[in-house]
mmCIF file of C-alpha atoms in Angstrom:
data_model
loop_
_atom_site.group_PDB
_atom_site.id
_atom_site.type_symbol
_atom_site.label_atom_id
_atom_site.label_comp_id
_atom_site.label_asym_id
_atom_site.label_seq_id
_atom_site.Cartn_x
_atom_site.Cartn_y
_atom_site.Cartn_z
ATOM 1 C CA MET A 24 0.322 -15.041 14.219
ATOM 2 C CA PRO A 25 -1.500 -13.796 11.152
ATOM 3 C CA LEU A 26 -0.010 -11.150 8.887
ATOM 4 C CA ARG A 27 -1.741 -7.943 10.012
ATOM 5 C CA VAL A 28 -2.269 -5.547 7.116
ATOM 6 C CA GLN A 29 -3.755 -2.067 7.345
ATOM 7 C CA ILE A 30 -4.867 -0.036 4.323
ATOM 8 C CA LEU A 31 -4.912 3.696 5.045
ATOM 9 C CA MET A 32 -8.132 5.326 3.828
ATOM 10 C CA TYR A 33 -8.768 9.037 3.376
ATOM 11 C CA ASP A 34 -10.970 11.410 1.381
ATOM 12 C CA GLY A 35 -9.737 11.423 -2.214
ATOM 13 C CA VAL A 36 -8.187 7.930 -2.169
ATOM 14 C CA GLU A 37 -8.210 6.342 -5.635
ATOM 15 C CA GLU A 38 -10.632 3.420 -5.666
ATOM 16 C CA GLN A 39 -8.469 0.875 -7.504
ATOM 17 C CA ASP A 40 -5.410 1.770 -5.426
ATOM 18 C CA PHE A 41 -7.022 0.372 -2.288
ATOM 19 C CA ILE A 42 -9.583 -2.111 -3.602
ATOM 20 C CA GLY A 43 -7.045 -4.085 -5.672
ATOM 21 C CA PRO A 44 -4.886 -4.880 -2.628
ATOM 22 C CA ARG A 45 -7.988 -5.355 -0.440
ATOM 23 C CA ASP A 46 -9.377 -7.913 -2.884
ATOM 24 C CA VAL A 47 -6.107 -9.856 -3.013
ATOM 25 C CA LEU A 48 -5.774 -9.878 0.765
ATOM 26 C CA GLY A 49 -9.415 -10.824 1.226
ATOM 27 C CA HIS A 50 -9.056 -13.803 -1.110
ATOM 28 C CA ALA A 51 -5.901 -14.863 0.749
ATOM 29 C CA GLU A 52 -7.794 -14.737 4.037
ATOM 30 C CA ARG A 53 -10.783 -16.607 2.599
ATOM 31 C CA ALA A 54 -8.423 -19.310 1.293
ATOM 32 C CA GLY A 55 -7.349 -19.922 4.884
ATOM 33 C CA GLY A 56 -4.170 -17.874 4.705
ATOM 34 C CA PRO A 57 -2.787 -16.298 7.878
ATOM 35 C CA VAL A 58 -3.801 -12.779 6.840
ATOM 36 C CA ARG A 59 -5.974 -10.178 8.578
ATOM 37 C CA THR A 60 -6.746 -6.951 6.755
ATOM 38 C CA ALA A 61 -8.295 -3.760 8.063
ATOM 39 C CA LEU A 62 -9.277 -0.550 6.333
ATOM 40 C CA VAL A 63 -8.192 2.231 8.694
ATOM 41 C CA ARG A 64 -8.906 5.935 8.874
ATOM 42 C CA LEU A 65 -6.846 8.735 10.371
ATOM 43 C CA SER A 66 -8.975 9.999 13.247
ATOM 44 C CA ALA A 67 -12.098 7.945 13.885
ATOM 45 C CA PRO A 68 -14.230 5.325 12.170
ATOM 46 C CA GLY A 69 -16.359 6.903 9.489
ATOM 47 C CA LYS A 70 -17.007 7.425 5.833
ATOM 48 C CA VAL A 71 -14.469 8.460 3.206
ATOM 49 C CA ARG A 72 -15.337 9.826 -0.214
ATOM 50 C CA CYS A 73 -13.014 8.330 -2.826
ATOM 51 C CA PHE A 74 -11.516 9.960 -5.938
ATOM 52 C CA PHE A 75 -14.434 9.016 -8.202
ATOM 53 C CA GLY A 76 -17.115 9.670 -5.582
ATOM 54 C CA THR A 77 -17.513 6.190 -4.122
ATOM 55 C CA GLU A 78 -18.283 6.364 -0.421
ATOM 56 C CA VAL A 79 -16.733 3.727 1.815
ATOM 57 C CA MET A 80 -17.387 3.144 5.496
ATOM 58 C CA VAL A 81 -14.090 2.628 7.317
ATOM 59 C CA PRO A 82 -14.563 0.758 10.599
ATOM 60 C CA ALA A 83 -11.191 1.240 12.311
ATOM 61 C CA VAL A 84 -8.721 3.944 13.330
ATOM 62 C CA TRP A 85 -5.093 3.877 12.178
ATOM 63 C CA GLU A 86 -2.706 2.898 14.934
ATOM 64 C CA PRO A 87 0.737 3.366 13.322
ATOM 65 C CA ALA A 88 2.562 0.587 15.158
ATOM 66 C CA ASP A 89 -0.334 -1.894 15.221
ATOM 67 C CA ALA A 90 0.304 -3.788 11.965
ATOM 68 C CA ASP A 91 2.900 -5.801 10.125
ATOM 69 C CA VAL A 92 2.208 -4.064 6.807
ATOM 70 C CA LEU A 93 0.689 -0.653 6.100
ATOM 71 C CA ILE A 94 -0.474 0.089 2.548
ATOM 72 C CA VAL A 95 -0.818 3.744 1.546
ATOM 73 C CA PRO A 96 -2.870 4.067 -1.652
ATOM 74 C CA GLY A 97 -2.666 7.128 -3.878
ATOM 75 C CA GLY A 98 -5.268 9.609 -4.967
ATOM 76 C CA GLY A 99 -5.306 12.892 -3.130
ATOM 77 C CA ASP A 100 -2.329 14.886 -1.999
ATOM 78 C CA GLN A 101 -3.753 16.100 1.321
ATOM 79 C CA LEU A 102 -1.751 13.516 3.263
ATOM 80 C CA ILE A 103 1.464 15.013 1.890
ATOM 81 C CA HIS A 104 0.686 18.222 3.774
ATOM 82 C CA ASP A 105 -0.326 16.584 7.066
ATOM 83 C CA PRO A 106 2.687 16.601 9.432
ATOM 84 C CA GLU A 107 1.004 14.197 11.877
ATOM 85 C CA VAL A 108 0.482 11.598 9.121
ATOM 86 C CA LEU A 109 4.081 11.963 7.969
ATOM 87 C CA GLN A 110 5.426 11.588 11.529
ATOM 88 C CA ASN A 111 3.220 8.538 12.088
ATOM 89 C CA LEU A 112 4.518 6.902 8.899
ATOM 90 C CA VAL A 113 8.061 7.266 10.214
ATOM 91 C CA ARG A 114 6.936 6.008 13.622
ATOM 92 C CA ALA A 115 5.283 2.962 12.022
ATOM 93 C CA GLN A 116 8.404 2.009 10.083
ATOM 94 C CA GLU A 117 10.598 2.523 13.151
ATOM 95 C CA ALA A 118 8.263 0.171 15.062
ATOM 96 C CA GLY A 119 8.912 -2.589 12.514
ATOM 97 C CA VAL A 120 5.967 -2.070 10.150
ATOM 98 C CA THR A 121 6.655 -2.664 6.457
ATOM 99 C CA VAL A 122 5.355 0.489 4.784
ATOM 100 C CA ALA A 123 4.029 0.015 1.254
ATOM 101 C CA GLY A 124 2.872 2.625 -1.239
ATOM 102 C CA VAL A 125 0.709 2.250 -4.313
ATOM 103 C CA CYS A 126 0.855 4.762 -7.175
ATOM 104 C CA THR A 127 1.015 8.325 -5.821
ATOM 105 C CA GLY A 128 0.680 6.962 -2.299
ATOM 106 C CA VAL A 129 4.452 6.574 -2.684
ATOM 107 C CA MET A 130 4.664 10.371 -2.825
ATOM 108 C CA VAL A 131 3.220 10.472 0.697
ATOM 109 C CA LEU A 132 5.999 8.124 1.786
ATOM 110 C CA SER A 133 8.459 10.420 0.023
ATOM 111 C CA ALA A 134 7.094 13.462 1.869
ATOM 112 C CA ALA A 135 7.737 11.551 5.112
ATOM 113 C CA GLY A 136 11.345 10.976 4.013
ATOM 114 C CA LEU A 137 10.948 7.194 3.782
ATOM 115 C CA THR A 138 12.075 6.902 0.138
ATOM 116 C CA ARG A 139 15.133 9.172 0.351
ATOM 117 C CA GLY A 140 18.174 7.278 -0.919
ATOM 118 C CA ARG A 141 16.186 4.068 -1.287
ATOM 119 C CA PRO A 142 15.068 2.043 -4.318
ATOM 120 C CA CYS A 143 11.414 2.808 -5.066
ATOM 121 C CA THR A 144 8.865 3.342 -7.817
ATOM 122 C CA THR A 145 5.574 5.150 -8.360
ATOM 123 C CA HIS A 146 3.149 6.072 -11.145
ATOM 124 C CA HIS A 147 5.100 6.885 -14.294
ATOM 125 C CA LEU A 148 3.862 10.503 -14.256
ATOM 126 C CA ALA A 149 5.349 11.050 -10.765
ATOM 127 C CA LYS A 150 8.715 9.288 -11.189
ATOM 128 C CA ALA A 151 10.647 12.486 -11.966
ATOM 129 C CA GLU A 152 9.259 14.148 -8.850
ATOM 130 C CA LEU A 153 10.074 11.085 -6.734
ATOM 131 C CA ALA A 154 13.667 11.172 -8.007
ATOM 132 C CA ALA A 155 13.893 14.928 -7.376
ATOM 133 C CA GLN A 156 12.869 14.270 -3.765
ATOM 134 C CA GLY A 157 15.750 11.835 -3.314
ATOM 135 C CA GLY A 158 14.222 8.469 -4.169
ATOM 136 C CA THR A 159 16.327 6.046 -6.230
ATOM 137 C CA VAL A 160 13.716 5.323 -8.881
ATOM 138 C CA VAL A 161 13.685 1.797 -10.300
ATOM 139 C CA ASP A 162 11.746 0.912 -13.454
ATOM 140 C CA ALA A 163 9.805 -2.030 -12.054
ATOM 141 C CA ARG A 164 6.166 -2.644 -11.291
ATOM 142 C CA VAL A 165 6.944 -3.485 -7.640
ATOM 143 C CA VAL A 166 10.107 -2.560 -5.738
ATOM 144 C CA ASP A 167 10.896 -4.422 -2.501
ATOM 145 C CA ASP A 168 13.518 -2.796 -0.300
ATOM 146 C CA GLY A 169 12.757 -4.712 2.870
ATOM 147 C CA ASN A 170 10.616 -2.520 5.105
ATOM 148 C CA LEU A 171 9.714 -0.264 2.157
ATOM 149 C CA VAL A 172 7.713 -1.758 -0.726
ATOM 150 C CA THR A 173 6.448 0.460 -3.532
ATOM 151 C CA ALA A 174 4.349 -0.067 -6.634
ATOM 152 C CA GLY A 175 3.779 1.828 -9.859
ATOM 153 C CA GLY A 176 0.457 3.058 -11.190
ATOM 154 C CA VAL A 177 -3.067 2.186 -10.127
ATOM 155 C CA THR A 178 -3.439 -1.531 -10.993
ATOM 156 C CA SER A 179 0.033 -2.372 -9.705
ATOM 157 C CA GLY A 180 -1.470 -2.427 -6.211
ATOM 158 C CA ILE A 181 -2.796 -5.875 -7.098
ATOM 159 C CA ASP A 182 0.745 -6.992 -7.872
ATOM 160 C CA LEU A 183 2.080 -5.401 -4.695
ATOM 161 C CA ALA A 184 -0.454 -7.305 -2.574
ATOM 162 C CA LEU A 185 0.235 -10.593 -4.389
ATOM 163 C CA TRP A 186 3.949 -10.045 -3.824
ATOM 164 C CA MET A 187 3.422 -9.350 -0.110
ATOM 165 C CA ILE A 188 1.369 -12.555 0.192
ATOM 166 C CA SER A 189 4.084 -14.501 -1.610
ATOM 167 C CA ARG A 190 6.871 -12.919 0.463
ATOM 168 C CA GLU A 191 5.177 -13.268 3.850
ATOM 169 C CA CYS A 192 2.900 -16.322 3.459
ATOM 170 C CA GLY A 193 4.368 -18.301 0.571
ATOM 171 C CA ALA A 194 4.009 -18.637 -3.181
ATOM 172 C CA SER A 195 1.370 -21.354 -2.859
ATOM 173 C CA LEU A 196 -1.119 -18.974 -1.233
ATOM 174 C CA ALA A 197 -0.347 -16.244 -3.774
ATOM 175 C CA SER A 198 -0.864 -18.727 -6.604
ATOM 176 C CA SER A 199 -4.196 -19.775 -5.110
ATOM 177 C CA VAL A 200 -5.331 -16.140 -4.980
ATOM 178 C CA GLU A 201 -4.229 -15.591 -8.583
ATOM 179 C CA SER A 202 -6.310 -18.589 -9.621
ATOM 180 C CA VAL A 203 -9.456 -17.353 -7.865
ATOM 181 C CA MET A 204 -9.000 -13.838 -9.296
ATOM 182 C CA GLU A 205 -8.084 -15.170 -12.755
ATOM 183 C CA TYR A 206 -5.128 -12.797 -12.682
ATOM 184 C CA GLU A 207 -1.402 -13.352 -13.107
ATOM 185 C CA GLN A 208 1.170 -11.079 -11.509
ATOM 186 C CA ARG A 209 2.483 -8.609 -14.050
ATOM 187 C CA GLY A 210 5.887 -7.094 -14.480
ATOM 188 C CA VAL A 211 9.005 -7.410 -12.412
ATOM 189 C CA VAL A 212 9.385 -7.425 -8.642
ATOM 190 C CA TRP A 213 12.739 -5.752 -8.046
ATOM 191 C CA ARG A 214 14.307 -6.828 -4.745
ATOM 192 C CA SER A 215 17.214 -5.251 -2.924
ATOM 193 C CA THR A 216 18.245 -8.512 -1.259
#
């Protein structure tokens, strides 16, 4: 079975927050790795307008329990105020999906209650707010607490995706992707186990 990864897309999503992980996962798939990645949208296939105005066509609808990993990129805060999204994030994790957040996407996970009392990280400008909402903030680029994986600011999404490839598919595939991208994982991956 391939590792099924969904990246949640929405109006206002920060371009690098989703494209960094998408690039890593795409290179892993192209290298023959057991990875399948889908950009997913909340209601129906369609276009999203990103933070800097880039328009992206999203071909699939988010099915909360239909993945192994869900990545929530940061950007806009509209998801924080959407009770259906928050309930579906909880539902996904309860169904066995590893929920991952990049940058302020972690604040969406926090609004859903998924970071409360758990080790996590986010963009440095949002760490105080994450702690105030009950997250146990760790100063690391990527924090792995099993079914909750979080990453710091914008470019750390690349490191999160490389870590997920290493964790789920092996270090050899992650190393191969690093080589193709001419990128080396940065910072520390803090693990709870």
